[in-house]
């Protein structure tokens, strides 16, 4: 049988070898900090009083991937309840329901941030090793 890869391609020299410094840079890139100095710069900016840097640190502290899950789950649950309840959509008083839904979503997001914050505090030693890109 013929191979889809030519033997000459397999024998090409590797142009760059990676060392432990490269591995550290790659670990820093996990959450979007592709610049290895980004973490130290953002700490310095936050300590200097930059509101943008503090908001960015808060955003990273709340672990954005968990926020997306909370929003998706609450929308899916609400949609399912409205679909399964006969007449709920036709008879809904949207002027009352939408502000309550927004308040409920904000409460869920604060609850999510609280839970993630507790996890961040208690797992600080582990996260310093496994997730050095976190604030």
JSON list of N, CA and C in Angstrom, two decimals, residues 34-103:
[
{"chain": "A", "resi": 34, "resn": "UNK", "atom": "N", "xyz": [-0.55, 35.20, 25.45]},
{"chain": "A", "resi": 34, "resn": "UNK", "atom": "CA", "xyz": [0.48, 34.64, 24.60]},
{"chain": "A", "resi": 34, "resn": "UNK", "atom": "C", "xyz": [1.82, 35.32, 24.81]},
{"chain": "A", "resi": 35, "resn": "UNK", "atom": "N", "xyz": [1.82, 36.40, 25.51]},
{"chain": "A", "resi": 35, "resn": "UNK", "atom": "CA", "xyz": [3.05, 37.10, 25.86]},
{"chain": "A", "resi": 35, "resn": "UNK", "atom": "C", "xyz": [3.47, 36.61, 27.24]},
{"chain": "A", "resi": 36, "resn": "UNK", "atom": "N", "xyz": [4.64, 36.01, 27.37]},
{"chain": "A", "resi": 36, "resn": "UNK", "atom": "CA", "xyz": [5.05, 35.47, 28.67]},
{"chain": "A", "resi": 36, "resn": "UNK", "atom": "C", "xyz": [5.17, 36.53, 29.76]},
{"chain": "A", "resi": 37, "resn": "UNK", "atom": "N", "xyz": [5.32, 37.80, 29.40]},
{"chain": "A", "resi": 37, "resn": "UNK", "atom": "CA", "xyz": [5.43, 38.86, 30.39]},
{"chain": "A", "resi": 37, "resn": "UNK", "atom": "C", "xyz": [4.08, 39.49, 30.72]},
{"chain": "A", "resi": 38, "resn": "UNK", "atom": "N", "xyz": [3.00, 38.99, 30.12]},
{"chain": "A", "resi": 38, "resn": "UNK", "atom": "CA", "xyz": [1.68, 39.59, 30.29]},
{"chain": "A", "resi": 38, "resn": "UNK", "atom": "C", "xyz": [1.21, 39.54, 31.74]},
{"chain": "A", "resi": 39, "resn": "UNK", "atom": "N", "xyz": [1.46, 38.45, 32.43]},
{"chain": "A", "resi": 39, "resn": "UNK", "atom": "CA", "xyz": [1.00, 38.32, 33.81]},
{"chain": "A", "resi": 39, "resn": "UNK", "atom": "C", "xyz": [1.67, 39.35, 34.71]},
{"chain": "A", "resi": 40, "resn": "UNK", "atom": "N", "xyz": [2.97, 39.48, 34.63]},
{"chain": "A", "resi": 40, "resn": "UNK", "atom": "CA", "xyz": [3.66, 40.45, 35.49]},
{"chain": "A", "resi": 40, "resn": "UNK", "atom": "C", "xyz": [3.26, 41.88, 35.15]},
{"chain": "A", "resi": 41, "resn": "UNK", "atom": "N", "xyz": [3.04, 42.16, 33.85]},
{"chain": "A", "resi": 41, "resn": "UNK", "atom": "CA", "xyz": [2.60, 43.50, 33.46]},
{"chain": "A", "resi": 41, "resn": "UNK", "atom": "C", "xyz": [1.21, 43.80, 34.00]},
{"chain": "A", "resi": 42, "resn": "UNK", "atom": "N", "xyz": [0.29, 42.82, 33.91]},
{"chain": "A", "resi": 42, "resn": "UNK", "atom": "CA", "xyz": [-1.06, 43.09, 34.40]},
{"chain": "A", "resi": 42, "resn": "UNK", "atom": "C", "xyz": [-1.09, 43.25, 35.91]},
{"chain": "A", "resi": 43, "resn": "UNK", "atom": "N", "xyz": [-0.22, 42.55, 36.64]},
{"chain": "A", "resi": 43, "resn": "UNK", "atom": "CA", "xyz": [-0.12, 42.75, 38.09]},
{"chain": "A", "resi": 43, "resn": "UNK", "atom": "C", "xyz": [0.37, 44.15, 38.38]},
{"chain": "A", "resi": 44, "resn": "UNK", "atom": "N", "xyz": [1.39, 44.59, 37.66]},
{"chain": "A", "resi": 44, "resn": "UNK", "atom": "CA", "xyz": [1.92, 45.94, 37.86]},
{"chain": "A", "resi": 44, "resn": "UNK", "atom": "C", "xyz": [0.87, 47.01, 37.53]},
{"chain": "A", "resi": 45, "resn": "UNK", "atom": "N", "xyz": [0.11, 46.80, 36.45]},
{"chain": "A", "resi": 45, "resn": "UNK", "atom": "CA", "xyz": [-0.93, 47.76, 36.07]},
{"chain": "A", "resi": 45, "resn": "UNK", "atom": "C", "xyz": [-2.02, 47.83, 37.13]},
{"chain": "A", "resi": 46, "resn": "UNK", "atom": "N", "xyz": [-2.43, 46.67, 37.66]},
{"chain": "A", "resi": 46, "resn": "UNK", "atom": "CA", "xyz": [-3.46, 46.64, 38.70]},
{"chain": "A", "resi": 46, "resn": "UNK", "atom": "C", "xyz": [-2.97, 47.32, 39.97]},
{"chain": "A", "resi": 47, "resn": "UNK", "atom": "N", "xyz": [-1.71, 47.09, 40.34]},
{"chain": "A", "resi": 47, "resn": "UNK", "atom": "CA", "xyz": [-1.16, 47.72, 41.53]},
{"chain": "A", "resi": 47, "resn": "UNK", "atom": "C", "xyz": [-0.99, 49.21, 41.34]},
{"chain": "A", "resi": 48, "resn": "UNK", "atom": "N", "xyz": [-0.82, 49.65, 40.09]},
{"chain": "A", "resi": 48, "resn": "UNK", "atom": "CA", "xyz": [-0.68, 51.07, 39.80]},
{"chain": "A", "resi": 48, "resn": "UNK", "atom": "C", "xyz": [-2.03, 51.79, 39.81]},
{"chain": "A", "resi": 49, "resn": "UNK", "atom": "N", "xyz": [-3.12, 51.02, 39.92]},
{"chain": "A", "resi": 49, "resn": "UNK", "atom": "CA", "xyz": [-4.44, 51.64, 40.01]},
{"chain": "A", "resi": 49, "resn": "UNK", "atom": "C", "xyz": [-5.23, 51.66, 38.72]},
{"chain": "A", "resi": 50, "resn": "UNK", "atom": "N", "xyz": [-4.79, 50.96, 37.70]},
{"chain": "A", "resi": 50, "resn": "UNK", "atom": "CA", "xyz": [-5.50, 50.93, 36.42]},
{"chain": "A", "resi": 50, "resn": "UNK", "atom": "C", "xyz": [-6.83, 50.20, 36.57]},
{"chain": "A", "resi": 51, "resn": "UNK", "atom": "N", "xyz": [-7.93, 50.90, 36.32]},
{"chain": "A", "resi": 51, "resn": "UNK", "atom": "CA", "xyz": [-9.26, 50.29, 36.42]},
{"chain": "A", "resi": 51, "resn": "UNK", "atom": "C", "xyz": [-9.41, 49.16, 35.41]},
{"chain": "A", "resi": 52, "resn": "UNK", "atom": "N", "xyz": [-8.89, 49.36, 34.21]},
{"chain": "A", "resi": 52, "resn": "UNK", "atom": "CA", "xyz": [-8.98, 48.33, 33.17]},
{"chain": "A", "resi": 52, "resn": "UNK", "atom": "C", "xyz": [-8.26, 47.05, 33.62]},
{"chain": "A", "resi": 53, "resn": "UNK", "atom": "N", "xyz": [-7.09, 47.19, 34.21]},
{"chain": "A", "resi": 53, "resn": "UNK", "atom": "CA", "xyz": [-6.33, 46.04, 34.68]},
{"chain": "A", "resi": 53, "resn": "UNK", "atom": "C", "xyz": [-7.06, 45.34, 35.82]},
{"chain": "A", "resi": 54, "resn": "UNK", "atom": "N", "xyz": [-7.68, 46.10, 36.72]},
{"chain": "A", "resi": 54, "resn": "UNK", "atom": "CA", "xyz": [-8.43, 45.50, 37.82]},
{"chain": "A", "resi": 54, "resn": "UNK", "atom": "C", "xyz": [-9.65, 44.74, 37.31]},
{"chain": "A", "resi": 55, "resn": "UNK", "atom": "N", "xyz": [-10.35, 45.31, 36.33]},
{"chain": "A", "resi": 55, "resn": "UNK", "atom": "CA", "xyz": [-11.52, 44.63, 35.75]},
{"chain": "A", "resi": 55, "resn": "UNK", "atom": "C", "xyz": [-11.09, 43.37, 35.00]},
{"chain": "A", "resi": 56, "resn": "UNK", "atom": "N", "xyz": [-9.96, 43.43, 34.31]},
{"chain": "A", "resi": 56, "resn": "UNK", "atom": "CA", "xyz": [-9.44, 42.25, 33.62]},
{"chain": "A", "resi": 56, "resn": "UNK", "atom": "C", "xyz": [-9.08, 41.15, 34.62]},
{"chain": "A", "resi": 57, "resn": "UNK", "atom": "N", "xyz": [-8.48, 41.53, 35.74]},
{"chain": "A", "resi": 57, "resn": "UNK", "atom": "CA", "xyz": [-8.14, 40.55, 36.78]},
{"chain": "A", "resi": 57, "resn": "UNK", "atom": "C", "xyz": [-9.41, 39.94, 37.38]},
{"chain": "A", "resi": 58, "resn": "UNK", "atom": "N", "xyz": [-10.42, 40.77, 37.62]},
{"chain": "A", "resi": 58, "resn": "UNK", "atom": "CA", "xyz": [-11.69, 40.26, 38.14]},
{"chain": "A", "resi": 58, "resn": "UNK", "atom": "C", "xyz": [-12.32, 39.29, 37.15]},
{"chain": "A", "resi": 59, "resn": "UNK", "atom": "N", "xyz": [-12.29, 39.65, 35.87]},
{"chain": "A", "resi": 59, "resn": "UNK", "atom": "CA", "xyz": [-12.84, 38.78, 34.82]},
{"chain": "A", "resi": 59, "resn": "UNK", "atom": "C", "xyz": [-12.14, 37.43, 34.81]},
{"chain": "A", "resi": 60, "resn": "UNK", "atom": "N", "xyz": [-10.80, 37.45, 34.89]},
{"chain": "A", "resi": 60, "resn": "UNK", "atom": "CA", "xyz": [-10.05, 36.19, 34.90]},
{"chain": "A", "resi": 60, "resn": "UNK", "atom": "C", "xyz": [-10.29, 35.41, 36.20]},
{"chain": "A", "resi": 61, "resn": "UNK", "atom": "N", "xyz": [-10.43, 36.13, 37.30]},
{"chain": "A", "resi": 61, "resn": "UNK", "atom": "CA", "xyz": [-10.66, 35.49, 38.60]},
{"chain": "A", "resi": 61, "resn": "UNK", "atom": "C", "xyz": [-11.98, 34.72, 38.59]},
{"chain": "A", "resi": 62, "resn": "UNK", "atom": "N", "xyz": [-12.99, 35.25, 37.89]},
{"chain": "A", "resi": 62, "resn": "UNK", "atom": "CA", "xyz": [-14.30, 34.59, 37.87]},
{"chain": "A", "resi": 62, "resn": "UNK", "atom": "C", "xyz": [-14.37, 33.47, 36.85]},
{"chain": "A", "resi": 63, "resn": "UNK", "atom": "N", "xyz": [-13.26, 33.18, 36.18]},
{"chain": "A", "resi": 63, "resn": "UNK", "atom": "CA", "xyz": [-13.18, 32.06, 35.24]},
{"chain": "A", "resi": 63, "resn": "UNK", "atom": "C", "xyz": [-14.29, 32.11, 34.20]},
{"chain": "A", "resi": 64, "resn": "UNK", "atom": "N", "xyz": [-14.12, 32.88, 33.14]},
{"chain": "A", "resi": 64, "resn": "UNK", "atom": "CA", "xyz": [-15.16, 33.15, 32.14]},
{"chain": "A", "resi": 64, "resn": "UNK", "atom": "C", "xyz": [-15.85, 31.91, 31.58]},
{"chain": "A", "resi": 65, "resn": "UNK", "atom": "N", "xyz": [-15.15, 30.80, 31.47]},
{"chain": "A", "resi": 65, "resn": "UNK", "atom": "CA", "xyz": [-15.81, 29.62, 30.92]},
{"chain": "A", "resi": 65, "resn": "UNK", "atom": "C", "xyz": [-16.93, 29.12, 31.84]},
{"chain": "A", "resi": 66, "resn": "UNK", "atom": "N", "xyz": [-16.83, 29.38, 33.14]},
{"chain": "A", "resi": 66, "resn": "UNK", "atom": "CA", "xyz": [-17.92, 28.97, 34.03]},
{"chain": "A", "resi": 66, "resn": "UNK", "atom": "C", "xyz": [-19.10, 29.93, 33.93]},
{"chain": "A", "resi": 67, "resn": "UNK", "atom": "N", "xyz": [-18.83, 31.20, 33.62]},
{"chain": "A", "resi": 67, "resn": "UNK", "atom": "CA", "xyz": [-19.90, 32.18, 33.45]},
{"chain": "A", "resi": 67, "resn": "UNK", "atom": "C", "xyz": [-20.74, 31.82, 32.22]},
{"chain": "A", "resi": 68, "resn": "UNK", "atom": "N", "xyz": [-20.08, 31.44, 31.15]},
{"chain": "A", "resi": 68, "resn": "UNK", "atom": "CA", "xyz": [-20.82, 31.05, 29.95]},
{"chain": "A", "resi": 68, "resn": "UNK", "atom": "C", "xyz": [-21.72, 29.86, 30.23]},
{"chain": "A", "resi": 69, "resn": "UNK", "atom": "N", "xyz": [-21.24, 28.92, 31.00]},
{"chain": "A", "resi": 69, "resn": "UNK", "atom": "CA", "xyz": [-22.05, 27.75, 31.35]},
{"chain": "A", "resi": 69, "resn": "UNK", "atom": "C", "xyz": [-23.27, 28.13, 32.19]},
{"chain": "A", "resi": 70, "resn": "UNK", "atom": "N", "xyz": [-23.09, 29.04, 33.12]},
{"chain": "A", "resi": 70, "resn": "UNK", "atom": "CA", "xyz": [-24.19, 29.50, 33.95]},
{"chain": "A", "resi": 70, "resn": "UNK", "atom": "C", "xyz": [-25.26, 30.19, 33.12]},
{"chain": "A", "resi": 71, "resn": "UNK", "atom": "N", "xyz": [-24.84, 31.05, 32.21]},
{"chain": "A", "resi": 71, "resn": "UNK", "atom": "CA", "xyz": [-25.79, 31.75, 31.34]},
{"chain": "A", "resi": 71, "resn": "UNK", "atom": "C", "xyz": [-26.53, 30.76, 30.46]},
{"chain": "A", "resi": 72, "resn": "UNK", "atom": "N", "xyz": [-25.81, 29.85, 29.84]},
{"chain": "A", "resi": 72, "resn": "UNK", "atom": "CA", "xyz": [-26.44, 28.87, 28.95]},
{"chain": "A", "resi": 72, "resn": "UNK", "atom": "C", "xyz": [-27.43, 27.99, 29.71]},
{"chain": "A", "resi": 73, "resn": "UNK", "atom": "N", "xyz": [-27.05, 27.52, 30.89]},
{"chain": "A", "resi": 73, "resn": "UNK", "atom": "CA", "xyz": [-27.94, 26.65, 31.67]},
{"chain": "A", "resi": 73, "resn": "UNK", "atom": "C", "xyz": [-29.20, 27.39, 32.12]},
{"chain": "A", "resi": 74, "resn": "UNK", "atom": "N", "xyz": [-29.07, 28.65, 32.52]},
{"chain": "A", "resi": 74, "resn": "UNK", "atom": "CA", "xyz": [-30.25, 29.39, 32.98]},
{"chain": "A", "resi": 74, "resn": "UNK", "atom": "C", "xyz": [-31.19, 29.70, 31.82]},
{"chain": "A", "resi": 75, "resn": "UNK", "atom": "N", "xyz": [-30.65, 30.03, 30.66]},
{"chain": "A", "resi": 75, "resn": "UNK", "atom": "CA", "xyz": [-31.49, 30.29, 29.49]},
{"chain": "A", "resi": 75, "resn": "UNK", "atom": "C", "xyz": [-32.17, 29.00, 29.04]},
{"chain": "A", "resi": 76, "resn": "UNK", "atom": "N", "xyz": [-31.43, 27.90, 29.02]},
{"chain": "A", "resi": 76, "resn": "UNK", "atom": "CA", "xyz": [-32.01, 26.62, 28.61]},
{"chain": "A", "resi": 76, "resn": "UNK", "atom": "C", "xyz": [-33.11, 26.17, 29.59]},
{"chain": "A", "resi": 77, "resn": "UNK", "atom": "N", "xyz": [-32.87, 26.33, 30.88]},
{"chain": "A", "resi": 77, "resn": "UNK", "atom": "CA", "xyz": [-33.88, 25.94, 31.87]},
{"chain": "A", "resi": 77, "resn": "UNK", "atom": "C", "xyz": [-35.13, 26.78, 31.78]},
{"chain": "A", "resi": 78, "resn": "UNK", "atom": "N", "xyz": [-34.97, 28.08, 31.61]},
{"chain": "A", "resi": 78, "resn": "UNK", "atom": "CA", "xyz": [-36.12, 28.98, 31.49]},
{"chain": "A", "resi": 78, "resn": "UNK", "atom": "C", "xyz": [-36.90, 28.69, 30.21]},
{"chain": "A", "resi": 79, "resn": "UNK", "atom": "N", "xyz": [-36.19, 28.49, 29.11]},
{"chain": "A", "resi": 79, "resn": "UNK", "atom": "CA", "xyz": [-36.84, 28.18, 27.84]},
{"chain": "A", "resi": 79, "resn": "UNK", "atom": "C", "xyz": [-37.63, 26.87, 27.95]},
{"chain": "A", "resi": 80, "resn": "UNK", "atom": "N", "xyz": [-37.03, 25.88, 28.55]},
{"chain": "A", "resi": 80, "resn": "UNK", "atom": "CA", "xyz": [-37.71, 24.59, 28.72]},
{"chain": "A", "resi": 80, "resn": "UNK", "atom": "C", "xyz": [-38.97, 24.74, 29.56]},
{"chain": "A", "resi": 81, "resn": "UNK", "atom": "N", "xyz": [-38.89, 25.51, 30.64]},
{"chain": "A", "resi": 81, "resn": "UNK", "atom": "CA", "xyz": [-40.07, 25.73, 31.49]},
{"chain": "A", "resi": 81, "resn": "UNK", "atom": "C", "xyz": [-41.17, 26.46, 30.73]},
{"chain": "A", "resi": 82, "resn": "UNK", "atom": "N", "xyz": [-40.81, 27.46, 29.93]},
{"chain": "A", "resi": 82, "resn": "UNK", "atom": "CA", "xyz": [-41.82, 28.19, 29.16]},
{"chain": "A", "resi": 82, "resn": "UNK", "atom": "C", "xyz": [-42.46, 27.31, 28.09]},
{"chain": "A", "resi": 83, "resn": "UNK", "atom": "N", "xyz": [-41.68, 26.47, 27.45]},
{"chain": "A", "resi": 83, "resn": "UNK", "atom": "CA", "xyz": [-42.21, 25.59, 26.40]},
{"chain": "A", "resi": 83, "resn": "UNK", "atom": "C", "xyz": [-43.11, 24.52, 26.99]},
{"chain": "A", "resi": 84, "resn": "UNK", "atom": "N", "xyz": [-42.73, 23.97, 28.13]},
{"chain": "A", "resi": 84, "resn": "UNK", "atom": "CA", "xyz": [-43.50, 22.86, 28.74]},
{"chain": "A", "resi": 84, "resn": "UNK", "atom": "C", "xyz": [-44.73, 23.31, 29.50]},
{"chain": "A", "resi": 85, "resn": "UNK", "atom": "N", "xyz": [-44.87, 24.60, 29.75]},
{"chain": "A", "resi": 85, "resn": "UNK", "atom": "CA", "xyz": [-46.04, 25.10, 30.48]},
{"chain": "A", "resi": 85, "resn": "UNK", "atom": "C", "xyz": [-47.05, 25.63, 29.47]},
{"chain": "A", "resi": 86, "resn": "UNK", "atom": "N", "xyz": [-48.22, 24.96, 29.36]},
{"chain": "A", "resi": 86, "resn": "UNK", "atom": "CA", "xyz": [-49.21, 25.39, 28.37]},
{"chain": "A", "resi": 86, "resn": "UNK", "atom": "C", "xyz": [-49.65, 26.84, 28.60]},
{"chain": "A", "resi": 87, "resn": "UNK", "atom": "N", "xyz": [-49.61, 27.65, 27.56]},
{"chain": "A", "resi": 87, "resn": "UNK", "atom": "CA", "xyz": [-50.05, 29.03, 27.62]},
{"chain": "A", "resi": 87, "resn": "UNK", "atom": "C", "xyz": [-49.08, 30.00, 28.26]},
{"chain": "A", "resi": 88, "resn": "UNK", "atom": "N", "xyz": [-47.93, 29.53, 28.70]},
{"chain": "A", "resi": 88, "resn": "UNK", "atom": "CA", "xyz": [-46.98, 30.42, 29.39]},
{"chain": "A", "resi": 88, "resn": "UNK", "atom": "C", "xyz": [-46.46, 31.51, 28.47]},
{"chain": "A", "resi": 89, "resn": "UNK", "atom": "N", "xyz": [-46.16, 31.16, 27.24]},
{"chain": "A", "resi": 89, "resn": "UNK", "atom": "CA", "xyz": [-45.61, 32.15, 26.31]},
{"chain": "A", "resi": 89, "resn": "UNK", "atom": "C", "xyz": [-46.71, 33.10, 25.84]},
{"chain": "A", "resi": 90, "resn": "UNK", "atom": "N", "xyz": [-47.90, 32.55, 25.52]},
{"chain": "A", "resi": 90, "resn": "UNK", "atom": "CA", "xyz": [-48.99, 33.37, 25.00]},
{"chain": "A", "resi": 90, "resn": "UNK", "atom": "C", "xyz": [-49.52, 34.34, 26.06]},
{"chain": "A", "resi": 91, "resn": "UNK", "atom": "N", "xyz": [-49.54, 33.93, 27.32]},
{"chain": "A", "resi": 91, "resn": "UNK", "atom": "CA", "xyz": [-50.11, 34.74, 28.39]},
{"chain": "A", "resi": 91, "resn": "UNK", "atom": "C", "xyz": [-49.07, 35.47, 29.23]},
{"chain": "A", "resi": 92, "resn": "UNK", "atom": "N", "xyz": [-47.83, 35.43, 28.80]},
{"chain": "A", "resi": 92, "resn": "UNK", "atom": "CA", "xyz": [-46.75, 36.03, 29.60]},
{"chain": "A", "resi": 92, "resn": "UNK", "atom": "C", "xyz": [-46.88, 37.54, 29.64]},
{"chain": "A", "resi": 93, "resn": "UNK", "atom": "N", "xyz": [-46.59, 38.09, 30.79]},
{"chain": "A", "resi": 93, "resn": "UNK", "atom": "CA", "xyz": [-46.52, 39.55, 30.95]},
{"chain": "A", "resi": 93, "resn": "UNK", "atom": "C", "xyz": [-45.03, 39.91, 30.90]},
{"chain": "A", "resi": 94, "resn": "UNK", "atom": "N", "xyz": [-44.54, 40.14, 29.66]},
{"chain": "A", "resi": 94, "resn": "UNK", "atom": "CA", "xyz": [-43.11, 40.32, 29.44]},
{"chain": "A", "resi": 94, "resn": "UNK", "atom": "C", "xyz": [-42.56, 41.54, 30.17]},
{"chain": "A", "resi": 95, "resn": "UNK", "atom": "N", "xyz": [-43.38, 42.55, 30.38]},
{"chain": "A", "resi": 95, "resn": "UNK", "atom": "CA", "xyz": [-42.92, 43.73, 31.10]},
{"chain": "A", "resi": 95, "resn": "UNK", "atom": "C", "xyz": [-42.55, 43.43, 32.55]},
{"chain": "A", "resi": 96, "resn": "UNK", "atom": "N", "xyz": [-43.18, 42.41, 33.13]},
{"chain": "A", "resi": 96, "resn": "UNK", "atom": "CA", "xyz": [-42.84, 41.98, 34.49]},
{"chain": "A", "resi": 96, "resn": "UNK", "atom": "C", "xyz": [-41.77, 40.90, 34.50]},
{"chain": "A", "resi": 97, "resn": "UNK", "atom": "N", "xyz": [-41.82, 40.01, 33.50]},
{"chain": "A", "resi": 97, "resn": "UNK", "atom": "CA", "xyz": [-40.92, 38.87, 33.50]},
{"chain": "A", "resi": 97, "resn": "UNK", "atom": "C", "xyz": [-39.48, 39.22, 33.14]},
{"chain": "A", "resi": 98, "resn": "UNK", "atom": "N", "xyz": [-39.30, 40.07, 32.15]},
{"chain": "A", "resi": 98, "resn": "UNK", "atom": "CA", "xyz": [-37.94, 40.36, 31.69]},
{"chain": "A", "resi": 98, "resn": "UNK", "atom": "C", "xyz": [-37.06, 41.04, 32.75]},
{"chain": "A", "resi": 99, "resn": "UNK", "atom": "N", "xyz": [-37.56, 42.06, 33.47]},
{"chain": "A", "resi": 99, "resn": "UNK", "atom": "CA", "xyz": [-36.70, 42.62, 34.52]},
{"chain": "A", "resi": 99, "resn": "UNK", "atom": "C", "xyz": [-36.36, 41.60, 35.61]},
{"chain": "A", "resi": 100, "resn": "UNK", "atom": "N", "xyz": [-37.32, 40.74, 35.93]},
{"chain": "A", "resi": 100, "resn": "UNK", "atom": "CA", "xyz": [-37.05, 39.69, 36.93]},
{"chain": "A", "resi": 100, "resn": "UNK", "atom": "C", "xyz": [-36.03, 38.69, 36.40]},
{"chain": "A", "resi": 101, "resn": "UNK", "atom": "N", "xyz": [-36.12, 38.39, 35.10]},
{"chain": "A", "resi": 101, "resn": "UNK", "atom": "CA", "xyz": [-35.16, 37.46, 34.51]},
{"chain": "A", "resi": 101, "resn": "UNK", "atom": "C", "xyz": [-33.75, 38.05, 34.55]},
{"chain": "A", "resi": 102, "resn": "UNK", "atom": "N", "xyz": [-33.63, 39.35, 34.28]},
{"chain": "A", "resi": 102, "resn": "UNK", "atom": "CA", "xyz": [-32.32, 40.01, 34.32]},
{"chain": "A", "resi": 102, "resn": "UNK", "atom": "C", "xyz": [-31.77, 39.99, 35.75]},
{"chain": "A", "resi": 103, "resn": "UNK", "atom": "N", "xyz": [-32.62, 40.28, 36.72]},
{"chain": "A", "resi": 103, "resn": "UNK", "atom": "CA", "xyz": [-32.19, 40.24, 38.12]},
{"chain": "A", "resi": 103, "resn": "UNK", "atom": "C", "xyz": [-31.76, 38.82, 38.51]}
]
